[in-house]
PDB file of C-alpha atoms in Angstrom:
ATOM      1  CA  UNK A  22      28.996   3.977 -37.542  1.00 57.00           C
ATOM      2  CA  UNK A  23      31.743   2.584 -34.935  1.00 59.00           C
ATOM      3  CA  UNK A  24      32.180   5.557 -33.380  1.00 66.00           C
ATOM      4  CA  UNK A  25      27.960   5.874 -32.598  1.00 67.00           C
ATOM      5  CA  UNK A  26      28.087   2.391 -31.948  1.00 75.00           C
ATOM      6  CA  UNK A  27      30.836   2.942 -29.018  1.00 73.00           C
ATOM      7  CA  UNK A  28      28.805   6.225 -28.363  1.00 76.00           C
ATOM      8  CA  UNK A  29      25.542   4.297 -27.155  1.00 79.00           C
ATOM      9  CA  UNK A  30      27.732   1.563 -25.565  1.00 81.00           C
ATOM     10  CA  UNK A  31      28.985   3.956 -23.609  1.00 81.00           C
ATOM     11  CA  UNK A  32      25.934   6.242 -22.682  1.00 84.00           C
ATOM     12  CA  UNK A  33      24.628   2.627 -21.709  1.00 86.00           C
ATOM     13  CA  UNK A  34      27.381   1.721 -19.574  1.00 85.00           C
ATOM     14  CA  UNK A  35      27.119   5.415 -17.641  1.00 90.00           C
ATOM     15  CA  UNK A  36      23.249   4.597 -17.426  1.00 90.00           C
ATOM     16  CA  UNK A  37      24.266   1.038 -15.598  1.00 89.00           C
ATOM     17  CA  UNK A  38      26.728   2.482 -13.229  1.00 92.00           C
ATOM     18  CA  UNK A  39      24.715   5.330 -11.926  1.00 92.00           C
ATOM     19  CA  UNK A  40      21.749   2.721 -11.766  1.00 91.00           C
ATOM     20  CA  UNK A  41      24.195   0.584  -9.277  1.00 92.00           C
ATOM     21  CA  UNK A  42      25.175   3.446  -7.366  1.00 93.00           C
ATOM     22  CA  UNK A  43      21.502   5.099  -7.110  1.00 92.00           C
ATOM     23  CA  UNK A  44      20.376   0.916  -6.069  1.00 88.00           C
ATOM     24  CA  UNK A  45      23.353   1.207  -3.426  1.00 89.00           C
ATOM     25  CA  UNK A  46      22.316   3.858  -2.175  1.00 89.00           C
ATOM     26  CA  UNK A  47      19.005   2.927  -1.456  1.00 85.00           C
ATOM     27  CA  UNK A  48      19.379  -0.837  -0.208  1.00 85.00           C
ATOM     28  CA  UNK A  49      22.455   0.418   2.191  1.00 88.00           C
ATOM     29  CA  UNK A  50      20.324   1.571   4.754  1.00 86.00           C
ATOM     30  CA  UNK A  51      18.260  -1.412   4.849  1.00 86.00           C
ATOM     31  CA  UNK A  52      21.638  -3.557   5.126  1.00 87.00           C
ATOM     32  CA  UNK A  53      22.514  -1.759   8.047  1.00 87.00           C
ATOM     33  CA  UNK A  54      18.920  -2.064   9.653  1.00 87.00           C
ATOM     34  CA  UNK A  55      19.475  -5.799   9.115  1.00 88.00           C
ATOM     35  CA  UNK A  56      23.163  -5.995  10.704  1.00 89.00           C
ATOM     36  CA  UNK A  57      22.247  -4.036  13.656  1.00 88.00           C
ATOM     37  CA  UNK A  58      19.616  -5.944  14.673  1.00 87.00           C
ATOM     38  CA  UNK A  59      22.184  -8.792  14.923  1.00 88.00           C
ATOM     39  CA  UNK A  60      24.196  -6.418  17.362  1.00 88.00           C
ATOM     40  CA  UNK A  61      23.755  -6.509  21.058  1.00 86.00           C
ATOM     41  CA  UNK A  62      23.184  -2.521  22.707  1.00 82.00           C
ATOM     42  CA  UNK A  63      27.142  -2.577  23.230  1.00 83.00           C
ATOM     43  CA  UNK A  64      28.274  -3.804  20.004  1.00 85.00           C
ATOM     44  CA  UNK A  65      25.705  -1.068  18.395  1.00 84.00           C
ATOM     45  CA  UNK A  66      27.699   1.388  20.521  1.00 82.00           C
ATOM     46  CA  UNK A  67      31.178   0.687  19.455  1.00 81.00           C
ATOM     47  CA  UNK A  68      30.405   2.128  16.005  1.00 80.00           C
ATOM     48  CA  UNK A  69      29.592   0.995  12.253  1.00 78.00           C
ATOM     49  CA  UNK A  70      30.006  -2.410  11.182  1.00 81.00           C
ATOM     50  CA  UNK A  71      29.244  -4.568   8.013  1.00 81.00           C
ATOM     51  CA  UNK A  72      29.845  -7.873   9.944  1.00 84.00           C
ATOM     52  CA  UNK A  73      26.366  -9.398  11.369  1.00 83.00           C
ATOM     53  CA  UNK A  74      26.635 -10.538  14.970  1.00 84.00           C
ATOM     54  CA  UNK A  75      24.722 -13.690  16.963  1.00 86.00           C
ATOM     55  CA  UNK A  76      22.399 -11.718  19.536  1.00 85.00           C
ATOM     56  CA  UNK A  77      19.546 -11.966  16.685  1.00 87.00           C
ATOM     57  CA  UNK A  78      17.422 -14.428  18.719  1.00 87.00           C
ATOM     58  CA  UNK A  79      18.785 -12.219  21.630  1.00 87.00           C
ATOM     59  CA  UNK A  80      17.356  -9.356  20.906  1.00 85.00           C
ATOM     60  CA  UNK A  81      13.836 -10.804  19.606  1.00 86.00           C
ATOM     61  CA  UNK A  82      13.393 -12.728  22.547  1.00 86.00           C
ATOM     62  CA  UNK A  83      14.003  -9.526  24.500  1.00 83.00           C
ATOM     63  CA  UNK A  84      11.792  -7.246  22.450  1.00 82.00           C
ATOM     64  CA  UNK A  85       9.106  -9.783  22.669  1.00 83.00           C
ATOM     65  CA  UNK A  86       8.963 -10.400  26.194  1.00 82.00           C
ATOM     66  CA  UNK A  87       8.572  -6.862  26.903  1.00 78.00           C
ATOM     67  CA  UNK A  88       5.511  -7.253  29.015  1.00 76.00           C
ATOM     68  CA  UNK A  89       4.938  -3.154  28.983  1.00 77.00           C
ATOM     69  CA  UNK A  90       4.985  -3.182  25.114  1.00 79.00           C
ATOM     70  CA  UNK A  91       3.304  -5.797  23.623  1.00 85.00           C
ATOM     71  CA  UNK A  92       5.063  -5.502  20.142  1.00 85.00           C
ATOM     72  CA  UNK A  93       2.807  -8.527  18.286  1.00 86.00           C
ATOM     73  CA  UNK A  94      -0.650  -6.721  19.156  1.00 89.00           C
ATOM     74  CA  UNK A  95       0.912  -3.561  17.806  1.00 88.00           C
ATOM     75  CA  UNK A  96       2.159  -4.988  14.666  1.00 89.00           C
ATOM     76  CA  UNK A  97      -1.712  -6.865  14.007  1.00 91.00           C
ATOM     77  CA  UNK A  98      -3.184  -3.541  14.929  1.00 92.00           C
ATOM     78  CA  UNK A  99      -0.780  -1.323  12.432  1.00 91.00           C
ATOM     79  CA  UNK A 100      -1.848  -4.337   9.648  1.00 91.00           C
ATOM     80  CA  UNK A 101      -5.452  -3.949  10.256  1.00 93.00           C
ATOM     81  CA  UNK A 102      -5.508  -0.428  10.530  1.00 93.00           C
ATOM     82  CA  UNK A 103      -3.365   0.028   7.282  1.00 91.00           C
ATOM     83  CA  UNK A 104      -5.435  -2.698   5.325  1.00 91.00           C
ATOM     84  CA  UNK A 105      -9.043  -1.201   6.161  1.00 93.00           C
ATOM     85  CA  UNK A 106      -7.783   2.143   5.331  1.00 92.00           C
ATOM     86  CA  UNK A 107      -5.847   1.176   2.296  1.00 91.00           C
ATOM     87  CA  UNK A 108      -9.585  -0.428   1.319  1.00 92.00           C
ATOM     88  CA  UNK A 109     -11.441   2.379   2.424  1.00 93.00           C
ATOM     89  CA  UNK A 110      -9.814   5.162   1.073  1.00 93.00           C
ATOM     90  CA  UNK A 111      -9.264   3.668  -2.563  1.00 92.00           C
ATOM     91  CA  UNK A 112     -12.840   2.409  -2.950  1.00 92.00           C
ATOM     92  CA  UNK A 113     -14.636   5.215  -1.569  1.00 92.00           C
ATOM     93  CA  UNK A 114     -12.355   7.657  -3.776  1.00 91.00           C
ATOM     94  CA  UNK A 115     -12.572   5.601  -6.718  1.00 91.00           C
ATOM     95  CA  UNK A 116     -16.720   6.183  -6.111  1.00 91.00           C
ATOM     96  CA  UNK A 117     -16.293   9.798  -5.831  1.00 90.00           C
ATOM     97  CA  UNK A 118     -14.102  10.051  -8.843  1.00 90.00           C
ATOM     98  CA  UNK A 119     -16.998   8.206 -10.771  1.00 90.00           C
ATOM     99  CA  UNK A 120     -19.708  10.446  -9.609  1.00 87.00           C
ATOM    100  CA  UNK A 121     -17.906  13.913 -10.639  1.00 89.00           C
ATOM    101  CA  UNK A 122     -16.606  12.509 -14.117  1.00 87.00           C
ATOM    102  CA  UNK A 123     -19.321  10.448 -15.468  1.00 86.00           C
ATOM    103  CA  UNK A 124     -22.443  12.390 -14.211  1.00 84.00           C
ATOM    104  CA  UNK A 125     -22.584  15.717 -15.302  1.00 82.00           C
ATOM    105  CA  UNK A 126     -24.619  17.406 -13.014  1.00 82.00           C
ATOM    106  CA  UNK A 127     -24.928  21.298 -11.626  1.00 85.00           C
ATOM    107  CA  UNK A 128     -21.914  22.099  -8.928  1.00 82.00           C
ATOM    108  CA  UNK A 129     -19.945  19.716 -10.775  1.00 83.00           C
ATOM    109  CA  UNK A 130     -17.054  21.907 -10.849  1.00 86.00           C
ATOM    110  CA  UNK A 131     -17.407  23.507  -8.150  1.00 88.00           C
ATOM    111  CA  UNK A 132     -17.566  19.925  -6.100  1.00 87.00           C
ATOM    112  CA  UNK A 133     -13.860  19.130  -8.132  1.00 87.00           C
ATOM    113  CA  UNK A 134     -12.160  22.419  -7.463  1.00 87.00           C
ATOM    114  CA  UNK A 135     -13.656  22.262  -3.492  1.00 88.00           C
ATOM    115  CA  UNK A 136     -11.882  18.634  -3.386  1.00 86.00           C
ATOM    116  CA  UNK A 137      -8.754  19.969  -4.540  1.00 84.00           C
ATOM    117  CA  UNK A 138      -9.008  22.724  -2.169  1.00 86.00           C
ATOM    118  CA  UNK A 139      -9.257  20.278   0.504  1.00 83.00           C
ATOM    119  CA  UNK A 140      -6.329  18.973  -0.451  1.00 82.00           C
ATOM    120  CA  UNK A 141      -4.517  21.860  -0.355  1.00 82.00           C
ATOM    121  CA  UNK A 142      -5.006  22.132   3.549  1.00 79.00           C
ATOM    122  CA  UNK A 143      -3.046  20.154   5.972  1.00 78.00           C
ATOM    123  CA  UNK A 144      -3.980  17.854   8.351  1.00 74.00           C
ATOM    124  CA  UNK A 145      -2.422  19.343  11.388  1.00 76.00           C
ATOM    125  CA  UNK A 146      -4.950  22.434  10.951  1.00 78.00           C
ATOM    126  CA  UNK A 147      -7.815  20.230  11.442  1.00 78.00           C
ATOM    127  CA  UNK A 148      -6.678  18.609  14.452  1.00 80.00           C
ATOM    128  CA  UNK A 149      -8.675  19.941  17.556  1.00 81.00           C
ATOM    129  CA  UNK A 150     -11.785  19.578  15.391  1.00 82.00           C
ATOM    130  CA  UNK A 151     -11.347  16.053  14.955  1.00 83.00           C
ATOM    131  CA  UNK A 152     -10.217  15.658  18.483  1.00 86.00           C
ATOM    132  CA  UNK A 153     -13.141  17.110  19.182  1.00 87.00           C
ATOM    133  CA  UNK A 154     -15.459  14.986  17.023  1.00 86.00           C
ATOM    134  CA  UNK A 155     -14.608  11.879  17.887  1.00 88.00           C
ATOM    135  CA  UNK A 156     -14.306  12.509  21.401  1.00 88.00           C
ATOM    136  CA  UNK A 157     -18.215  13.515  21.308  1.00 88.00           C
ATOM    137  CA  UNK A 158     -19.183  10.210  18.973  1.00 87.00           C
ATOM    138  CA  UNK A 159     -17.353   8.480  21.595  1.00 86.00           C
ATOM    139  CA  UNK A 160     -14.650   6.937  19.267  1.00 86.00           C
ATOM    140  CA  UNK A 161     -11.306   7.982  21.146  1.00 88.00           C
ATOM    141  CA  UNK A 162      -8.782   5.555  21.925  1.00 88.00           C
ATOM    142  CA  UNK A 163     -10.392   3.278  19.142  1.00 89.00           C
ATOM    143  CA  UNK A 164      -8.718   1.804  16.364  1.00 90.00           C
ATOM    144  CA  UNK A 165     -12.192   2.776  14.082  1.00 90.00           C
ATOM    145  CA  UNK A 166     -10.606   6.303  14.827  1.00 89.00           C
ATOM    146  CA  UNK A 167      -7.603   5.794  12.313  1.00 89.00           C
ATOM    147  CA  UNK A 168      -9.099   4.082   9.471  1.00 89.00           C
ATOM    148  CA  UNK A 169     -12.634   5.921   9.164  1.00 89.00           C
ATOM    149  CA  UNK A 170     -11.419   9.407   8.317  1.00 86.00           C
ATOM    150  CA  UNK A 171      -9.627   7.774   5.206  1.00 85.00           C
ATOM    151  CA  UNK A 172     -12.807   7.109   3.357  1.00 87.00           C
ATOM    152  CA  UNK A 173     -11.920  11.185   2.810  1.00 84.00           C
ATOM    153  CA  UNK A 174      -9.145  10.754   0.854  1.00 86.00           C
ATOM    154  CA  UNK A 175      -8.448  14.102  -1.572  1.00 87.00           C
ATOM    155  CA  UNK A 176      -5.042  13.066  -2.915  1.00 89.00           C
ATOM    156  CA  UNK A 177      -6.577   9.561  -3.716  1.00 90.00           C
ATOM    157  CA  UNK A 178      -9.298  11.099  -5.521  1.00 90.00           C
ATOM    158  CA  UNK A 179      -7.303  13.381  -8.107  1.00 90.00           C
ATOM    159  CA  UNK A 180      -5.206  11.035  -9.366  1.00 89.00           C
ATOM    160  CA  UNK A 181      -8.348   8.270  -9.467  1.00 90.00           C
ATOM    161  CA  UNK A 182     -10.006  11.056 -11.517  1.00 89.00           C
ATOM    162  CA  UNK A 183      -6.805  11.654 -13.920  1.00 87.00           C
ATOM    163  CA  UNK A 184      -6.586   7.694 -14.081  1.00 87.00           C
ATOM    164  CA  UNK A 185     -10.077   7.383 -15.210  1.00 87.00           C
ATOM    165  CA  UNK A 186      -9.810  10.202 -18.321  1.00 84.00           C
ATOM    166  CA  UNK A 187      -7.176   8.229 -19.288  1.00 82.00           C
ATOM    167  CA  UNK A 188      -8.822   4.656 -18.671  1.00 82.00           C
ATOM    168  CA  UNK A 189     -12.233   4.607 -18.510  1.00 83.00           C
ATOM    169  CA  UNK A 190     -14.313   5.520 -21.574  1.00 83.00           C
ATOM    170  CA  UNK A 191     -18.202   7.000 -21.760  1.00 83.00           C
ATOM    171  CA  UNK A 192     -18.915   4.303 -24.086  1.00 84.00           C
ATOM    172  CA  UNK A 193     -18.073   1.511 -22.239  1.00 85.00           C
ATOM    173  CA  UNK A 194     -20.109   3.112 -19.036  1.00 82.00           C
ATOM    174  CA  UNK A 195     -22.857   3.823 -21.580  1.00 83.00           C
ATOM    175  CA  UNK A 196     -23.187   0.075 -23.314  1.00 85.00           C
ATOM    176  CA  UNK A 197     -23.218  -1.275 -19.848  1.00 83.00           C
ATOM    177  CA  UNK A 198     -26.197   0.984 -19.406  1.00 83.00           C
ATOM    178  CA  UNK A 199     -28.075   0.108 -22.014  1.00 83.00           C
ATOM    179  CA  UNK A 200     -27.493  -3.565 -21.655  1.00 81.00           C
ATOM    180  CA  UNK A 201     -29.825  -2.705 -18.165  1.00 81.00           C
ATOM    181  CA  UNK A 202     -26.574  -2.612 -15.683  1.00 82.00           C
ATOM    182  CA  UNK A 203     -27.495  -0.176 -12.772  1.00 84.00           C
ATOM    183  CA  UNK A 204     -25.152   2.200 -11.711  1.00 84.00           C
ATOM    184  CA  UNK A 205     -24.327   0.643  -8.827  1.00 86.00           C
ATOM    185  CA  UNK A 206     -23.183  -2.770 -10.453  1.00 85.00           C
ATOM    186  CA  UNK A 207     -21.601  -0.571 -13.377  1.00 86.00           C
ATOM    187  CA  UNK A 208     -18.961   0.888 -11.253  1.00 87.00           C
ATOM    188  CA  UNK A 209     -18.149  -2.375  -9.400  1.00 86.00           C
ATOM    189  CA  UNK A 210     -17.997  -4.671 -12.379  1.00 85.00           C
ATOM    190  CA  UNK A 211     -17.221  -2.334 -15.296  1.00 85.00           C
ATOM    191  CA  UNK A 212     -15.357   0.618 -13.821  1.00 86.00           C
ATOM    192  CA  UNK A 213     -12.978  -1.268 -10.999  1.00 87.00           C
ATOM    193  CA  UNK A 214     -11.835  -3.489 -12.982  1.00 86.00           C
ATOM    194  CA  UNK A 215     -10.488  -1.244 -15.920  1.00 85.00           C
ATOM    195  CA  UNK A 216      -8.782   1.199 -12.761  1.00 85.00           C
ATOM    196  CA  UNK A 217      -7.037  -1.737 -11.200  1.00 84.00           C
ATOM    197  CA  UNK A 218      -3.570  -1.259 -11.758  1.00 82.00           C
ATOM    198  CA  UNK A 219      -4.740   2.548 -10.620  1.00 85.00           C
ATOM    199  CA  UNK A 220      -6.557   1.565  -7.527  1.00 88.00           C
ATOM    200  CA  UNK A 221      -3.602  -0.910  -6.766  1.00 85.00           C
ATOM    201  CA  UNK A 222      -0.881   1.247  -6.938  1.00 85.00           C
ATOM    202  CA  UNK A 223      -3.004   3.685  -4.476  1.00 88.00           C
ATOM    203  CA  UNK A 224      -3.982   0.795  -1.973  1.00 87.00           C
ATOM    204  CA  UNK A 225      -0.106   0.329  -1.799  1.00 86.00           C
ATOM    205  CA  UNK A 226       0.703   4.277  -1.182  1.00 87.00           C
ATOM    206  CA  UNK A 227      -2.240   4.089   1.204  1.00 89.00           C
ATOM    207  CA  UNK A 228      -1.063   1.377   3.146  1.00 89.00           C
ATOM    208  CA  UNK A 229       2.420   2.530   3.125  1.00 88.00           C
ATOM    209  CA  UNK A 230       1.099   5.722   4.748  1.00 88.00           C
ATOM    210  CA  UNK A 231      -1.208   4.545   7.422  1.00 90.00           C
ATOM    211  CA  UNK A 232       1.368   2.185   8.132  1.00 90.00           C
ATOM    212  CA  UNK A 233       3.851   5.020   8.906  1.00 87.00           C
ATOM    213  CA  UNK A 234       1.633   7.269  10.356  1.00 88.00           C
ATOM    214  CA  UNK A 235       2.650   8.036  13.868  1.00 86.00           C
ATOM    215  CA  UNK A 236       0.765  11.751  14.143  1.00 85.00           C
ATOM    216  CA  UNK A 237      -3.071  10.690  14.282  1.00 86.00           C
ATOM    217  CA  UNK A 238      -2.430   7.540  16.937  1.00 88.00           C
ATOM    218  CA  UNK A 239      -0.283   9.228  19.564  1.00 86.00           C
ATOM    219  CA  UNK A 240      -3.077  11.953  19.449  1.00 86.00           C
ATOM    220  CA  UNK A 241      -5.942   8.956  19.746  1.00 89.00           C
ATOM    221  CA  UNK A 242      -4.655   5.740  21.164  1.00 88.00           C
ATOM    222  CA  UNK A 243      -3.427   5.589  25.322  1.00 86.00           C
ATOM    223  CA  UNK A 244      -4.482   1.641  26.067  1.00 86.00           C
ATOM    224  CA  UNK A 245      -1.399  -0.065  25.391  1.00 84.00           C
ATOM    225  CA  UNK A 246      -3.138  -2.783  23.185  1.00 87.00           C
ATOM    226  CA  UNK A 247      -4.444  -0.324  20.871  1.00 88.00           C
ATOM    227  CA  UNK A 248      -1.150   1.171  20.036  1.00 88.00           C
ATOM    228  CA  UNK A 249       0.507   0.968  16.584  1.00 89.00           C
ATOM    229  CA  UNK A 250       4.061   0.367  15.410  1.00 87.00           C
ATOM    230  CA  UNK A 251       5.285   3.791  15.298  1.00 87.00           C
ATOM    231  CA  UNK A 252       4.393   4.849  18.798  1.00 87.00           C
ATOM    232  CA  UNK A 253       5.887   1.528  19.769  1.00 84.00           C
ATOM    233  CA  UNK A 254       9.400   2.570  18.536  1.00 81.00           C
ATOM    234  CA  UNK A 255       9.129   5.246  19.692  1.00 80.00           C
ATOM    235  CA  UNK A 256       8.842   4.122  23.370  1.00 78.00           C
ATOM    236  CA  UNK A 257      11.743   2.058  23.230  1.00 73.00           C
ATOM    237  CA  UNK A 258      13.506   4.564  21.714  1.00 66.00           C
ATOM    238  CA  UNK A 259      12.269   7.012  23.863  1.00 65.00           C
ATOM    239  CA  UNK A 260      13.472   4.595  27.285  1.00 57.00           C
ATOM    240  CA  UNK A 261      15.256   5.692  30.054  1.00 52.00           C
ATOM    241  CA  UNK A 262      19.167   5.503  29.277  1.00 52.00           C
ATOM    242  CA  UNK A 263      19.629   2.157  32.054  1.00 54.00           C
ATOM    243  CA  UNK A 264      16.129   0.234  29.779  1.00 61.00           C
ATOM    244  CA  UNK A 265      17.422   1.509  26.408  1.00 69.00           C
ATOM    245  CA  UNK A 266      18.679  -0.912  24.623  1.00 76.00           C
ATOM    246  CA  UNK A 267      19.482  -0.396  20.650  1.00 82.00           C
ATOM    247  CA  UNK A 268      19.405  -4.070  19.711  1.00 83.00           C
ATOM    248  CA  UNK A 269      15.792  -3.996  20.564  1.00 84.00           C
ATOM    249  CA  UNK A 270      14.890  -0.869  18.868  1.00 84.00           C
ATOM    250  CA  UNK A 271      17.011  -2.073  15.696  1.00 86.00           C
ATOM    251  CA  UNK A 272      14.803  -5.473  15.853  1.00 87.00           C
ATOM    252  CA  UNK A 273      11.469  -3.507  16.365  1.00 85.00           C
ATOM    253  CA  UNK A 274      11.830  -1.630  13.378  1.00 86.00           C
ATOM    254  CA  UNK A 275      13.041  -4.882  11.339  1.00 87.00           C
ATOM    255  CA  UNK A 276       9.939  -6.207  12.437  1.00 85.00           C
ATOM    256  CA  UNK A 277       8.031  -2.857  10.975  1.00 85.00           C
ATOM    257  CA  UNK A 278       9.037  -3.273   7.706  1.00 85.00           C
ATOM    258  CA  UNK A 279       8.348  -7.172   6.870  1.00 83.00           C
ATOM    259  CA  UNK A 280       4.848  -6.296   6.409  1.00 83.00           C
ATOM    260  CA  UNK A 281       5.836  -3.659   4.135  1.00 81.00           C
ATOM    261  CA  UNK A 282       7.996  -5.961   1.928  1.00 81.00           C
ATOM    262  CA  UNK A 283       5.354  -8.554   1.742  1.00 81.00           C
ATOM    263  CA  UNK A 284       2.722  -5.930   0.360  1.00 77.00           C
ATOM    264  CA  UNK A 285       5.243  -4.453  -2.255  1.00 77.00           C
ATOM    265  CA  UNK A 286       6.381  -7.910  -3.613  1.00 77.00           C
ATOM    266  CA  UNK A 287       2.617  -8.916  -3.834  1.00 75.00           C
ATOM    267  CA  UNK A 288       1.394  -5.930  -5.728  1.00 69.00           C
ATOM    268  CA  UNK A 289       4.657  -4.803  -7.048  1.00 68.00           C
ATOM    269  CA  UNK A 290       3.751  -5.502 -10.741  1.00 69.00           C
ATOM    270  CA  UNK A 291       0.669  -3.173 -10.389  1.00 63.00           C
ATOM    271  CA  UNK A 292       3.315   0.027  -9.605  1.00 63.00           C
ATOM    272  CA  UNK A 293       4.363  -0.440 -13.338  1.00 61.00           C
ATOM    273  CA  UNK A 294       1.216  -1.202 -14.910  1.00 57.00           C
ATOM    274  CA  UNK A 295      -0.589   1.441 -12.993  1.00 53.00           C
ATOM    275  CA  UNK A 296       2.344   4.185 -14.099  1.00 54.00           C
ATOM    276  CA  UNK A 297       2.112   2.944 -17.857  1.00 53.00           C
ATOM    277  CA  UNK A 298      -1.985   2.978 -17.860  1.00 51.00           C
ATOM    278  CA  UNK A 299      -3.543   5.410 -20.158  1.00 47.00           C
ATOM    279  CA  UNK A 300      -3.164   3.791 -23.377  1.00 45.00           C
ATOM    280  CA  UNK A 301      -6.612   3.578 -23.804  1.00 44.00           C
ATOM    281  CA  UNK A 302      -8.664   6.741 -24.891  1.00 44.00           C
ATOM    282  CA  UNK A 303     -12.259   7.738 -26.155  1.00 44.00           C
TER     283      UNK A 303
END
């Protein structure tokens, strides 16, 4: 018995050290992020450094008074972009997902497998014909542009589907029917609120990847106050060598992630209940 005992203790002991080392690894970056944007250009230059410096304010005041990028209006944009798309695409995929698995209906099947075929293809491929598109509808260099086409979310939909074999029985759909609810109220007040851990943990991945998406805006957006975060870094990273200045790109991309971190730590508990979902079965 003492020698299982000291067994598990040290199994748990391993289990703690590589879970430091793995955490390490993963908030290091983010420590450095932070330091450097304490560094002037010069400092930055010099090399590595765990020591933060004073040119914080420095380098804020001088990324926000950049009158040829106006960071602030890029930052709202990338927020409302990345919110109406993190709405759009879980709501609208949540509805599909109802349709194909509660209604049986001919082409069901077919309308699953053609979703996950979708999926399959990238989004690159399509890219002249959406150019194209909303160029003719007279939607380029509009912010509408970015968050529209995520109401076709494929990704979004397949797990929403998997969620709801797992979560969402026929019998509750079917009492709420016969207690007169019509479809339309049933899915918004009997089916979204058994998926919410689901639907939360896929508003977050949504957001996270509108947020970081710089392919679809530098392809769209040319006004200046239209622009979101990631083309904005990458103009001042992209600045002539006597403008460049690595304090202010450090700063900038500081700046990207706060809204990040605010949107994890508010729906943070929903990763875990959304991952452990699926107790529930018919």
């Amino acid at each position: 018995m003492k020698s299982q005992s000291a067994s598990l203790i040290l199994r748990r002991n391993l289990c703690y050290i590589v879970l430091i080392i793995l955490a390490f690894l993963s908030l290091f970056p983010f420590v450095i992020l932070i330091i450097n944007s304490t560094r002037s250009h010069s400092q930055i230059q010099l090399g590595f450094s765990l020591m933060p410096s004073k040119f914080f304010a420095a380098n804020l005041v001088a990324l926000l008074s950049n009158d040829n990028m106006p960071v602030l209006r890029a930052l709202f944009n990338s927020v409302y972009v990345s919110a109406v798309s993190a709405v759009l695409t879980t709501y609208f995929s949540c509805m599909t997902a109802y349709g194909i698995y509660m209604y049986r209906f001919k082409g069901r099947q077919f309308s699953f497998k053609f979703i996950l075929l979708v999926m399959m293809v990238p989004a690159q491929v399509s890219t002249a014909g959406f150019i194209k598109l909303i160029t003719k509808i007279g939607m380029m260099d509009t912010l509408p542009a970015l968050y529209i086409p995520a109401i076709a979310a494929p990704i979004v939909f397949f797990y929403l589907y998997q969620a709801m074999e797992s979560t969402l029985p026929y019998s509750i759909v079917e009492a709420a029917r016969v207690d007169g609810c019509n479809e339309f109220r049933t899915f918004n007040e009997v089916a979204i609120p058994m998926m919410k851990p689901s639907i939360a943990v896929q508003a977050i991945f949504a957001f996270v990847s509108s947020w970081n998406n710089y392919f679809t805006p530098s392809l769209v957006i040319s006004n200046k106050y239209k622009k979101t975060v990631p083309i904005m870094i990458a103009q001042l990273r992209s600045a002539d060598y006597q403008k460049f200045n690595m304090g202010t790109v450090y700063m900038q991309i500081f700046l990207s992630i706060v809204p990040l971190m605010i949107v994890y730590l508010f729906l943070s508990r929903s990763i875990i209940a959304g991952v452990t979902a699926g107790g529930v079965k018919e």
